[in-house]
Amino acid sequence: MTDSSRKDLVRLDERIRAVRGFQVIVDSDLAKIYGVPTKALNLRSQIVTSRSGHGGRRHSAWVFTEQGALMAASVLSSPRAVEMSVFVVRAFVRLRDLARDHA
C-alpha cells in the first residue's frame, strides 16, 4: 500500500462514526468520496429538490453501513465510486479490527 493510500484510509477512518452500535458514514461524506452530489447518492430527483435560494440541507442526513456503501457504489454510474468503494471497505474493516483489538 502506498503512502497516499494510507493517508486516504486515515481520512476515511475519521469520517466513519458509531451510531446505535453500527459503524456508519454520513451521506454527504460518502458522496464526496464517490465524487457525486449528495442528492444523487440519496436518489433524490432534481424535480423534488428545492430551488429556493436558502442553501443548506432540507432533509435529515442518511447514513450508510459498510454494506450500504458498497451497494450505493454499485448503483451509481460513477467510475470513481467503484474505485473508491475498495478504500471505504478497507476503512470499515480497519476500524472493526481496531475495535476488536481494543476490547
Backbone atoms as SQL, in Angstrom:
CREATE TABLE atoms (id INTEGER PRIMARY KEY, chain TEXT, resi INTEGER, resn TEXT, atom TEXT, x REAL, y REAL, z REAL);
INSERT INTO atoms VALUES
  (1, 'A', 1, 'MET', 'N', 0.846, -1.175, 0.000),
  (2, 'A', 1, 'MET', 'CA', 0.000, 0.000, 0.000),
  (3, 'A', 1, 'MET', 'C', 0.891, 1.237, 0.000),
  (4, 'A', 2, 'THR', 'N', 0.586, 2.189, -0.854),
  (5, 'A', 2, 'THR', 'CA', 1.396, 3.394, -0.961),
  (6, 'A', 2, 'THR', 'C', 1.062, 4.359, 0.171),
  (7, 'A', 3, 'ASP', 'N', 1.927, 5.369, 0.341),
  (8, 'A', 3, 'ASP', 'CA', 1.702, 6.360, 1.393),
  (9, 'A', 3, 'ASP', 'C', 0.410, 7.134, 1.172),
  (10, 'A', 4, 'SER', 'N', 0.113, 7.479, -0.087),
  (11, 'A', 4, 'SER', 'CA', -1.124, 8.221, -0.357),
  (12, 'A', 4, 'SER', 'C', -2.340, 7.368, -0.053),
  (13, 'A', 5, 'SER', 'N', -2.256, 6.056, -0.308),
  (14, 'A', 5, 'SER', 'CA', -3.374, 5.166, 0.015),
  (15, 'A', 5, 'SER', 'C', -3.595, 5.111, 1.521),
  (16, 'A', 6, 'ARG', 'N', -2.511, 5.089, 2.274),
  (17, 'A', 6, 'ARG', 'CA', -2.629, 5.085, 3.739),
  (18, 'A', 6, 'ARG', 'C', -3.265, 6.373, 4.240),
  (19, 'A', 7, 'LYS', 'N', -2.887, 7.500, 3.645),
  (20, 'A', 7, 'LYS', 'CA', -3.467, 8.778, 4.042),
  (21, 'A', 7, 'LYS', 'C', -4.957, 8.816, 3.732),
  (22, 'A', 8, 'ASP', 'N', -5.345, 8.254, 2.580),
  (23, 'A', 8, 'ASP', 'CA', -6.761, 8.194, 2.221),
  (24, 'A', 8, 'ASP', 'C', -7.542, 7.356, 3.230),
  (25, 'A', 9, 'LEU', 'N', -6.958, 6.236, 3.678),
  (26, 'A', 9, 'LEU', 'CA', -7.616, 5.386, 4.656),
  (27, 'A', 9, 'LEU', 'C', -7.778, 6.112, 5.991),
  (28, 'A', 10, 'VAL', 'N', -6.763, 6.879, 6.383),
  (29, 'A', 10, 'VAL', 'CA', -6.852, 7.630, 7.634),
  (30, 'A', 10, 'VAL', 'C', -7.966, 8.660, 7.538),
  (31, 'A', 11, 'ARG', 'N', -8.067, 9.351, 6.413),
  (32, 'A', 11, 'ARG', 'CA', -9.138, 10.329, 6.239),
  (33, 'A', 11, 'ARG', 'C', -10.509, 9.656, 6.277),
  (34, 'A', 12, 'LEU', 'N', -10.616, 8.482, 5.689),
  (35, 'A', 12, 'LEU', 'CA', -11.887, 7.757, 5.723),
  (36, 'A', 12, 'LEU', 'C', -12.219, 7.319, 7.146),
  (37, 'A', 13, 'ASP', 'N', -11.207, 6.888, 7.902),
  (38, 'A', 13, 'ASP', 'CA', -11.422, 6.485, 9.285),
  (39, 'A', 13, 'ASP', 'C', -12.061, 7.609, 10.087),
  (40, 'A', 14, 'GLU', 'N', -11.664, 8.838, 9.815),
  (41, 'A', 14, 'GLU', 'CA', -12.190, 9.991, 10.542),
  (42, 'A', 14, 'GLU', 'C', -13.654, 10.261, 10.207),
  (43, 'A', 15, 'ARG', 'N', -14.113, 9.798, 9.066),
  (44, 'A', 15, 'ARG', 'CA', -15.496, 10.054, 8.636),
  (45, 'A', 15, 'ARG', 'C', -16.468, 8.966, 9.062),
  (46, 'A', 16, 'ILE', 'N', -15.958, 7.846, 9.512),
  (47, 'A', 16, 'ILE', 'CA', -16.817, 6.744, 9.950),
  (48, 'A', 16, 'ILE', 'C', -17.136, 6.936, 11.429),
  (49, 'A', 17, 'ARG', 'N', -18.417, 6.849, 11.758),
  (50, 'A', 17, 'ARG', 'CA', -18.895, 7.088, 13.117),
  (51, 'A', 17, 'ARG', 'C', -19.649, 5.854, 13.628),
  (52, 'A', 18, 'ALA', 'N', -19.759, 5.760, 14.927),
  (53, 'A', 18, 'ALA', 'CA', -20.569, 4.706, 15.539),
  (54, 'A', 18, 'ALA', 'C', -21.924, 5.297, 15.901),
  (55, 'A', 19, 'VAL', 'N', -22.994, 4.717, 15.356),
  (56, 'A', 19, 'VAL', 'CA', -24.349, 5.154, 15.640),
  (57, 'A', 19, 'VAL', 'C', -25.178, 3.928, 16.002),
  (58, 'A', 20, 'ARG', 'N', -25.715, 3.924, 17.207),
  (59, 'A', 20, 'ARG', 'CA', -26.551, 2.818, 17.681),
  (60, 'A', 20, 'ARG', 'C', -25.881, 1.464, 17.514),
  (61, 'A', 21, 'GLY', 'N', -24.599, 1.421, 17.762),
  (62, 'A', 21, 'GLY', 'CA', -23.869, 0.164, 17.703),
  (63, 'A', 21, 'GLY', 'C', -23.391, -0.246, 16.320),
  (64, 'A', 22, 'PHE', 'N', -23.615, 0.602, 15.314),
  (65, 'A', 22, 'PHE', 'CA', -23.183, 0.296, 13.949),
  (66, 'A', 22, 'PHE', 'C', -22.165, 1.330, 13.496),
  (67, 'A', 23, 'GLN', 'N', -21.202, 0.883, 12.711),
  (68, 'A', 23, 'GLN', 'CA', -20.268, 1.812, 12.087),
  (69, 'A', 23, 'GLN', 'C', -20.912, 2.316, 10.805),
  (70, 'A', 24, 'VAL', 'N', -21.014, 3.643, 10.687),
  (71, 'A', 24, 'VAL', 'CA', -21.684, 4.231, 9.537),
  (72, 'A', 24, 'VAL', 'C', -20.913, 5.433, 9.019),
  (73, 'A', 25, 'ILE', 'N', -21.234, 5.828, 7.798),
  (74, 'A', 25, 'ILE', 'CA', -20.682, 7.027, 7.195),
  (75, 'A', 25, 'ILE', 'C', -21.854, 7.872, 6.701),
  (76, 'A', 26, 'VAL', 'N', -21.776, 9.175, 6.927),
  (77, 'A', 26, 'VAL', 'CA', -22.858, 10.094, 6.565),
  (78, 'A', 26, 'VAL', 'C', -22.908, 10.250, 5.049),
  (79, 'A', 27, 'ASP', 'N', -24.118, 10.445, 4.521),
  (80, 'A', 27, 'ASP', 'CA', -24.334, 10.520, 3.079),
  (81, 'A', 27, 'ASP', 'C', -23.483, 11.584, 2.391),
  (82, 'A', 28, 'SER', 'N', -23.335, 12.757, 2.998),
  (83, 'A', 28, 'SER', 'CA', -22.559, 13.816, 2.353),
  (84, 'A', 28, 'SER', 'C', -21.073, 13.460, 2.266),
  (85, 'A', 29, 'ASP', 'N', -20.546, 12.780, 3.284),
  (86, 'A', 29, 'ASP', 'CA', -19.143, 12.344, 3.239),
  (87, 'A', 29, 'ASP', 'C', -18.942, 11.270, 2.172),
  (88, 'A', 30, 'LEU', 'N', -19.867, 10.312, 2.119),
  (89, 'A', 30, 'LEU', 'CA', -19.765, 9.247, 1.118),
  (90, 'A', 30, 'LEU', 'C', -19.891, 9.809, -0.292),
  (91, 'A', 31, 'ALA', 'N', -20.772, 10.791, -0.466),
  (92, 'A', 31, 'ALA', 'CA', -20.929, 11.419, -1.781),
  (93, 'A', 31, 'ALA', 'C', -19.641, 12.110, -2.211),
  (94, 'A', 32, 'LYS', 'N', -18.970, 12.790, -1.293),
  (95, 'A', 32, 'LYS', 'CA', -17.689, 13.438, -1.619),
  (96, 'A', 32, 'LYS', 'C', -16.650, 12.400, -2.030),
  (97, 'A', 33, 'ILE', 'N', -16.599, 11.315, -1.299),
  (98, 'A', 33, 'ILE', 'CA', -15.627, 10.252, -1.599),
  (99, 'A', 33, 'ILE', 'C', -15.907, 9.647, -2.970),
  (100, 'A', 34, 'TYR', 'N', -17.186, 9.423, -3.272),
  (101, 'A', 34, 'TYR', 'CA', -17.570, 8.805, -4.535),
  (102, 'A', 34, 'TYR', 'C', -17.611, 9.794, -5.697),
  (103, 'A', 35, 'GLY', 'N', -17.504, 11.085, -5.398),
  (104, 'A', 35, 'GLY', 'CA', -17.471, 12.085, -6.460),
  (105, 'A', 35, 'GLY', 'C', -18.817, 12.335, -7.112),
  (106, 'A', 36, 'VAL', 'N', -19.889, 12.254, -6.328),
  (107, 'A', 36, 'VAL', 'CA', -21.233, 12.510, -6.836),
  (108, 'A', 36, 'VAL', 'C', -21.930, 13.481, -5.893),
  (109, 'A', 37, 'PRO', 'N', -22.978, 14.174, -6.377),
  (110, 'A', 37, 'PRO', 'CA', -23.741, 15.028, -5.470),
  (111, 'A', 37, 'PRO', 'C', -24.485, 14.182, -4.436),
  (112, 'A', 38, 'THR', 'N', -24.706, 14.736, -3.265),
  (113, 'A', 38, 'THR', 'CA', -25.399, 14.003, -2.203),
  (114, 'A', 38, 'THR', 'C', -26.792, 13.562, -2.650),
  (115, 'A', 39, 'LYS', 'N', -27.491, 14.417, -3.398),
  (116, 'A', 39, 'LYS', 'CA', -28.837, 14.045, -3.834),
  (117, 'A', 39, 'LYS', 'C', -28.812, 12.865, -4.798),
  (118, 'A', 40, 'ALA', 'N', -27.734, 12.686, -5.545),
  (119, 'A', 40, 'ALA', 'CA', -27.630, 11.514, -6.426),
  (120, 'A', 40, 'ALA', 'C', -27.436, 10.250, -5.594),
  (121, 'A', 41, 'LEU', 'N', -26.696, 10.374, -4.520),
  (122, 'A', 41, 'LEU', 'CA', -26.465, 9.227, -3.639),
  (123, 'A', 41, 'LEU', 'C', -27.754, 8.819, -2.931),
  (124, 'A', 42, 'ASN', 'N', -28.575, 9.801, -2.581),
  (125, 'A', 42, 'ASN', 'CA', -29.836, 9.536, -1.898),
  (126, 'A', 42, 'ASN', 'C', -30.985, 9.310, -2.869),
  (127, 'A', 43, 'LEU', 'N', -30.687, 9.281, -4.168),
  (128, 'A', 43, 'LEU', 'CA', -31.675, 9.047, -5.222),
  (129, 'A', 43, 'LEU', 'C', -32.789, 10.092, -5.231),
  (130, 'A', 44, 'ARG', 'N', -32.446, 11.312, -4.915),
  (131, 'A', 44, 'ARG', 'CA', -33.426, 12.408, -4.982),
  (132, 'A', 44, 'ARG', 'C', -33.376, 12.983, -6.390),
  (133, 'A', 45, 'SER', 'N', -34.530, 13.104, -7.003),
  (134, 'A', 45, 'SER', 'CA', -34.568, 13.659, -8.351),
  (135, 'A', 45, 'SER', 'C', -34.463, 15.173, -8.293),
  (136, 'A', 46, 'GLN', 'N', -34.106, 15.796, -9.405),
  (137, 'A', 46, 'GLN', 'CA', -33.980, 17.240, -9.454),
  (138, 'A', 46, 'GLN', 'C', -35.340, 17.916, -9.371),
  (139, 'A', 47, 'ILE', 'N', -36.397, 17.217, -9.742),
  (140, 'A', 47, 'ILE', 'CA', -37.739, 17.789, -9.689),
  (141, 'A', 47, 'ILE', 'C', -38.142, 18.048, -8.242),
  (142, 'A', 48, 'VAL', 'N', -37.752, 17.149, -7.347),
  (143, 'A', 48, 'VAL', 'CA', -38.144, 17.257, -5.948),
  (144, 'A', 48, 'VAL', 'C', -37.221, 18.190, -5.174),
  (145, 'A', 49, 'THR', 'N', -36.038, 18.444, -5.690),
  (146, 'A', 49, 'THR', 'CA', -35.070, 19.269, -4.988),
  (147, 'A', 49, 'THR', 'C', -35.559, 20.708, -4.904),
  (148, 'A', 50, 'SER', 'N', -35.422, 21.285, -3.722),
  (149, 'A', 50, 'SER', 'CA', -35.845, 22.662, -3.509),
  (150, 'A', 50, 'SER', 'C', -34.983, 23.603, -4.340),
  (151, 'A', 51, 'ARG', 'N', -35.620, 24.581, -4.947),
  (152, 'A', 51, 'ARG', 'CA', -34.895, 25.535, -5.780),
  (153, 'A', 51, 'ARG', 'C', -34.803, 26.908, -5.108),
  (154, 'A', 52, 'SER', 'N', -35.231, 26.992, -3.879),
  (155, 'A', 52, 'SER', 'CA', -35.159, 28.282, -3.198),
  (156, 'A', 52, 'SER', 'C', -33.706, 28.617, -2.897),
  (157, 'A', 53, 'GLY', 'N', -33.437, 29.872, -2.691),
  (158, 'A', 53, 'GLY', 'CA', -32.066, 30.326, -2.503),
  (159, 'A', 53, 'GLY', 'C', -31.575, 30.260, -1.074),
  (160, 'A', 54, 'HIS', 'N', -32.174, 29.399, -0.246),
  (161, 'A', 54, 'HIS', 'CA', -31.798, 29.357, 1.163),
  (162, 'A', 54, 'HIS', 'C', -30.529, 28.568, 1.422),
  (163, 'A', 55, 'GLY', 'N', -30.191, 27.632, 0.591),
  (164, 'A', 55, 'GLY', 'CA', -28.995, 26.824, 0.785),
  (165, 'A', 55, 'GLY', 'C', -29.154, 25.861, 1.954),
  (166, 'A', 56, 'GLY', 'N', -28.202, 24.989, 2.110),
  (167, 'A', 56, 'GLY', 'CA', -28.222, 24.060, 3.233),
  (168, 'A', 56, 'GLY', 'C', -29.050, 22.815, 2.970),
  (169, 'A', 57, 'ARG', 'N', -29.078, 21.957, 3.956),
  (170, 'A', 57, 'ARG', 'CA', -29.760, 20.667, 3.867),
  (171, 'A', 57, 'ARG', 'C', -31.235, 20.821, 4.189),
  (172, 'A', 58, 'ARG', 'N', -32.100, 20.214, 3.380),
  (173, 'A', 58, 'ARG', 'CA', -33.542, 20.272, 3.592),
  (174, 'A', 58, 'ARG', 'C', -34.077, 18.994, 4.250),
  (175, 'A', 59, 'HIS', 'N', -33.257, 17.945, 4.275),
  (176, 'A', 59, 'HIS', 'CA', -33.691, 16.651, 4.787),
  (177, 'A', 59, 'HIS', 'C', -32.677, 16.142, 5.799),
  (178, 'A', 60, 'SER', 'N', -33.110, 15.231, 6.638),
  (179, 'A', 60, 'SER', 'CA', -32.197, 14.611, 7.589),
  (180, 'A', 60, 'SER', 'C', -31.110, 13.845, 6.834),
  (181, 'A', 61, 'ALA', 'N', -29.947, 13.781, 7.427),
  (182, 'A', 61, 'ALA', 'CA', -28.842, 13.053, 6.804),
  (183, 'A', 61, 'ALA', 'C', -29.117, 11.554, 6.825),
  (184, 'A', 62, 'TRP', 'N', -28.703, 10.881, 5.787),
  (185, 'A', 62, 'TRP', 'CA', -28.758, 9.430, 5.744),
  (186, 'A', 62, 'TRP', 'C', -27.384, 8.917, 6.129),
  (187, 'A', 63, 'VAL', 'N', -27.336, 7.728, 6.687),
  (188, 'A', 63, 'VAL', 'CA', -26.059, 7.101, 6.983),
  (189, 'A', 63, 'VAL', 'C', -26.019, 5.743, 6.304),
  (190, 'A', 64, 'PHE', 'N', -24.815, 5.320, 5.970),
  (191, 'A', 64, 'PHE', 'CA', -24.617, 4.061, 5.258),
  (192, 'A', 64, 'PHE', 'C', -23.674, 3.175, 6.050),
  (193, 'A', 65, 'THR', 'N', -24.048, 1.911, 6.201),
  (194, 'A', 65, 'THR', 'CA', -23.148, 0.923, 6.774),
  (195, 'A', 65, 'THR', 'C', -22.164, 0.501, 5.691),
  (196, 'A', 66, 'GLU', 'N', -21.259, -0.382, 6.033),
  (197, 'A', 66, 'GLU', 'CA', -20.284, -0.887, 5.056),
  (198, 'A', 66, 'GLU', 'C', -20.997, -1.508, 3.852),
  (199, 'A', 67, 'GLN', 'N', -22.004, -2.326, 4.116),
  (200, 'A', 67, 'GLN', 'CA', -22.739, -2.983, 3.037),
  (201, 'A', 67, 'GLN', 'C', -23.531, -1.964, 2.215),
  (202, 'A', 68, 'GLY', 'N', -24.107, -0.989, 2.869),
  (203, 'A', 68, 'GLY', 'CA', -24.862, 0.039, 2.164),
  (204, 'A', 68, 'GLY', 'C', -23.975, 0.894, 1.272),
  (205, 'A', 69, 'ALA', 'N', -22.774, 1.198, 1.750),
  (206, 'A', 69, 'ALA', 'CA', -21.829, 1.975, 0.951),
  (207, 'A', 69, 'ALA', 'C', -21.419, 1.202, -0.303),
  (208, 'A', 70, 'LEU', 'N', -21.258, -0.109, -0.162),
  (209, 'A', 70, 'LEU', 'CA', -20.925, -0.944, -1.325),
  (210, 'A', 70, 'LEU', 'C', -22.082, -1.003, -2.317),
  (211, 'A', 71, 'MET', 'N', -23.289, -1.147, -1.805),
  (212, 'A', 71, 'MET', 'CA', -24.454, -1.183, -2.693),
  (213, 'A', 71, 'MET', 'C', -24.628, 0.144, -3.422),
  (214, 'A', 72, 'ALA', 'N', -24.400, 1.247, -2.713),
  (215, 'A', 72, 'ALA', 'CA', -24.515, 2.564, -3.351),
  (216, 'A', 72, 'ALA', 'C', -23.488, 2.703, -4.468),
  (217, 'A', 73, 'ALA', 'N', -22.274, 2.226, -4.252),
  (218, 'A', 73, 'ALA', 'CA', -21.238, 2.302, -5.289),
  (219, 'A', 73, 'ALA', 'C', -21.631, 1.492, -6.515),
  (220, 'A', 74, 'SER', 'N', -22.278, 0.350, -6.294),
  (221, 'A', 74, 'SER', 'CA', -22.656, -0.485, -7.437),
  (222, 'A', 74, 'SER', 'C', -23.826, 0.116, -8.215),
  (223, 'A', 75, 'VAL', 'N', -24.684, 0.887, -7.547),
  (224, 'A', 75, 'VAL', 'CA', -25.832, 1.503, -8.212),
  (225, 'A', 75, 'VAL', 'C', -25.413, 2.753, -8.988),
  (226, 'A', 76, 'LEU', 'N', -24.475, 3.510, -8.448),
  (227, 'A', 76, 'LEU', 'CA', -24.038, 4.743, -9.100),
  (228, 'A', 76, 'LEU', 'C', -23.307, 4.432, -10.403),
  (229, 'A', 77, 'SER', 'N', -23.435, 5.318, -11.344),
  (230, 'A', 77, 'SER', 'CA', -22.747, 5.111, -12.622),
  (231, 'A', 77, 'SER', 'C', -21.460, 5.932, -12.666),
  (232, 'A', 78, 'SER', 'N', -20.752, 5.952, -11.554),
  (233, 'A', 78, 'SER', 'CA', -19.528, 6.729, -11.441),
  (234, 'A', 78, 'SER', 'C', -18.334, 5.782, -11.326),
  (235, 'A', 79, 'PRO', 'N', -17.378, 5.866, -12.257),
  (236, 'A', 79, 'PRO', 'CA', -16.189, 5.013, -12.139),
  (237, 'A', 79, 'PRO', 'C', -15.434, 5.273, -10.841),
  (238, 'A', 80, 'ARG', 'N', -15.444, 6.519, -10.377),
  (239, 'A', 80, 'ARG', 'CA', -14.760, 6.847, -9.122),
  (240, 'A', 80, 'ARG', 'C', -15.416, 6.124, -7.945),
  (241, 'A', 81, 'ALA', 'N', -16.740, 5.985, -7.961),
  (242, 'A', 81, 'ALA', 'CA', -17.436, 5.306, -6.867),
  (243, 'A', 81, 'ALA', 'C', -16.982, 3.855, -6.763),
  (244, 'A', 82, 'VAL', 'N', -16.863, 3.202, -7.876),
  (245, 'A', 82, 'VAL', 'CA', -16.413, 1.801, -7.876),
  (246, 'A', 82, 'VAL', 'C', -14.978, 1.708, -7.368),
  (247, 'A', 83, 'GLU', 'N', -14.140, 2.621, -7.823),
  (248, 'A', 83, 'GLU', 'CA', -12.728, 2.630, -7.403),
  (249, 'A', 83, 'GLU', 'C', -12.602, 2.926, -5.905),
  (250, 'A', 84, 'MET', 'N', -13.338, 3.907, -5.426),
  (251, 'A', 84, 'MET', 'CA', -13.214, 4.322, -4.027),
  (252, 'A', 84, 'MET', 'C', -13.910, 3.370, -3.064),
  (253, 'A', 85, 'SER', 'N', -14.822, 2.547, -3.555),
  (254, 'A', 85, 'SER', 'CA', -15.512, 1.608, -2.666),
  (255, 'A', 85, 'SER', 'C', -14.528, 0.655, -2.002),
  (256, 'A', 86, 'VAL', 'N', -13.444, 0.342, -2.676),
  (257, 'A', 86, 'VAL', 'CA', -12.406, -0.512, -2.088),
  (258, 'A', 86, 'VAL', 'C', -11.811, 0.154, -0.854),
  (259, 'A', 87, 'PHE', 'N', -11.538, 1.453, -0.941),
  (260, 'A', 87, 'PHE', 'CA', -10.972, 2.183, 0.189),
  (261, 'A', 87, 'PHE', 'C', -11.980, 2.292, 1.329),
  (262, 'A', 88, 'VAL', 'N', -13.245, 2.472, 0.995),
  (263, 'A', 88, 'VAL', 'CA', -14.287, 2.569, 2.022),
  (264, 'A', 88, 'VAL', 'C', -14.369, 1.260, 2.802),
  (265, 'A', 89, 'VAL', 'N', -14.382, 0.145, 2.107),
  (266, 'A', 89, 'VAL', 'CA', -14.451, -1.164, 2.774),
  (267, 'A', 89, 'VAL', 'C', -13.219, -1.375, 3.639),
  (268, 'A', 90, 'ARG', 'N', -12.054, -1.028, 3.130),
  (269, 'A', 90, 'ARG', 'CA', -10.822, -1.178, 3.922),
  (270, 'A', 90, 'ARG', 'C', -10.875, -0.346, 5.196),
  (271, 'A', 91, 'ALA', 'N', -11.432, 0.851, 5.117),
  (272, 'A', 91, 'ALA', 'CA', -11.540, 1.706, 6.298),
  (273, 'A', 91, 'ALA', 'C', -12.486, 1.085, 7.327),
  (274, 'A', 92, 'PHE', 'N', -13.630, 0.558, 6.877),
  (275, 'A', 92, 'PHE', 'CA', -14.554, -0.101, 7.796),
  (276, 'A', 92, 'PHE', 'C', -13.893, -1.310, 8.449),
  (277, 'A', 93, 'VAL', 'N', -13.189, -2.112, 7.674),
  (278, 'A', 93, 'VAL', 'CA', -12.523, -3.303, 8.205),
  (279, 'A', 93, 'VAL', 'C', -11.443, -2.907, 9.206),
  (280, 'A', 94, 'ARG', 'N', -10.694, -1.873, 8.872),
  (281, 'A', 94, 'ARG', 'CA', -9.625, -1.414, 9.763),
  (282, 'A', 94, 'ARG', 'C', -10.196, -0.961, 11.105),
  (283, 'A', 95, 'LEU', 'N', -11.277, -0.199, 11.079),
  (284, 'A', 95, 'LEU', 'CA', -11.890, 0.252, 12.326),
  (285, 'A', 95, 'LEU', 'C', -12.491, -0.908, 13.114),
  (286, 'A', 96, 'ARG', 'N', -13.060, -1.878, 12.417),
  (287, 'A', 96, 'ARG', 'CA', -13.604, -3.054, 13.092),
  (288, 'A', 96, 'ARG', 'C', -12.483, -3.823, 13.782),
  (289, 'A', 97, 'ASP', 'N', -11.343, -3.970, 13.114),
  (290, 'A', 97, 'ASP', 'CA', -10.201, -4.658, 13.712),
  (291, 'A', 97, 'ASP', 'C', -9.653, -3.894, 14.917),
  (292, 'A', 98, 'LEU', 'N', -9.575, -2.569, 14.797),
  (293, 'A', 98, 'LEU', 'CA', -9.108, -1.751, 15.923),
  (294, 'A', 98, 'LEU', 'C', -10.040, -1.876, 17.121),
  (295, 'A', 99, 'ALA', 'N', -11.343, -1.875, 16.876),
  (296, 'A', 99, 'ALA', 'CA', -12.316, -2.006, 17.957),
  (297, 'A', 99, 'ALA', 'C', -12.211, -3.377, 18.625),
  (298, 'A', 100, 'ARG', 'N', -12.017, -4.400, 17.828),
  (299, 'A', 100, 'ARG', 'CA', -11.888, -5.757, 18.370),
  (300, 'A', 100, 'ARG', 'C', -10.625, -5.884, 19.208),
  (301, 'A', 101, 'ASP', 'N', -9.522, -5.324, 18.724),
  (302, 'A', 101, 'ASP', 'CA', -8.258, -5.394, 19.461),
  (303, 'A', 101, 'ASP', 'C', -8.313, -4.575, 20.748),
  (304, 'A', 102, 'HIS', 'N', -9.056, -3.463, 20.719),
  (305, 'A', 102, 'HIS', 'CA', -9.159, -2.593, 21.882),
  (306, 'A', 102, 'HIS', 'C', -10.042, -3.218, 22.961),
  (307, 'A', 103, 'ALA', 'N', -11.048, -3.966, 22.539),
  (308, 'A', 103, 'ALA', 'CA', -11.960, -4.598, 23.504),
  (309, 'A', 103, 'ALA', 'C', -11.261, -5.757, 24.156);
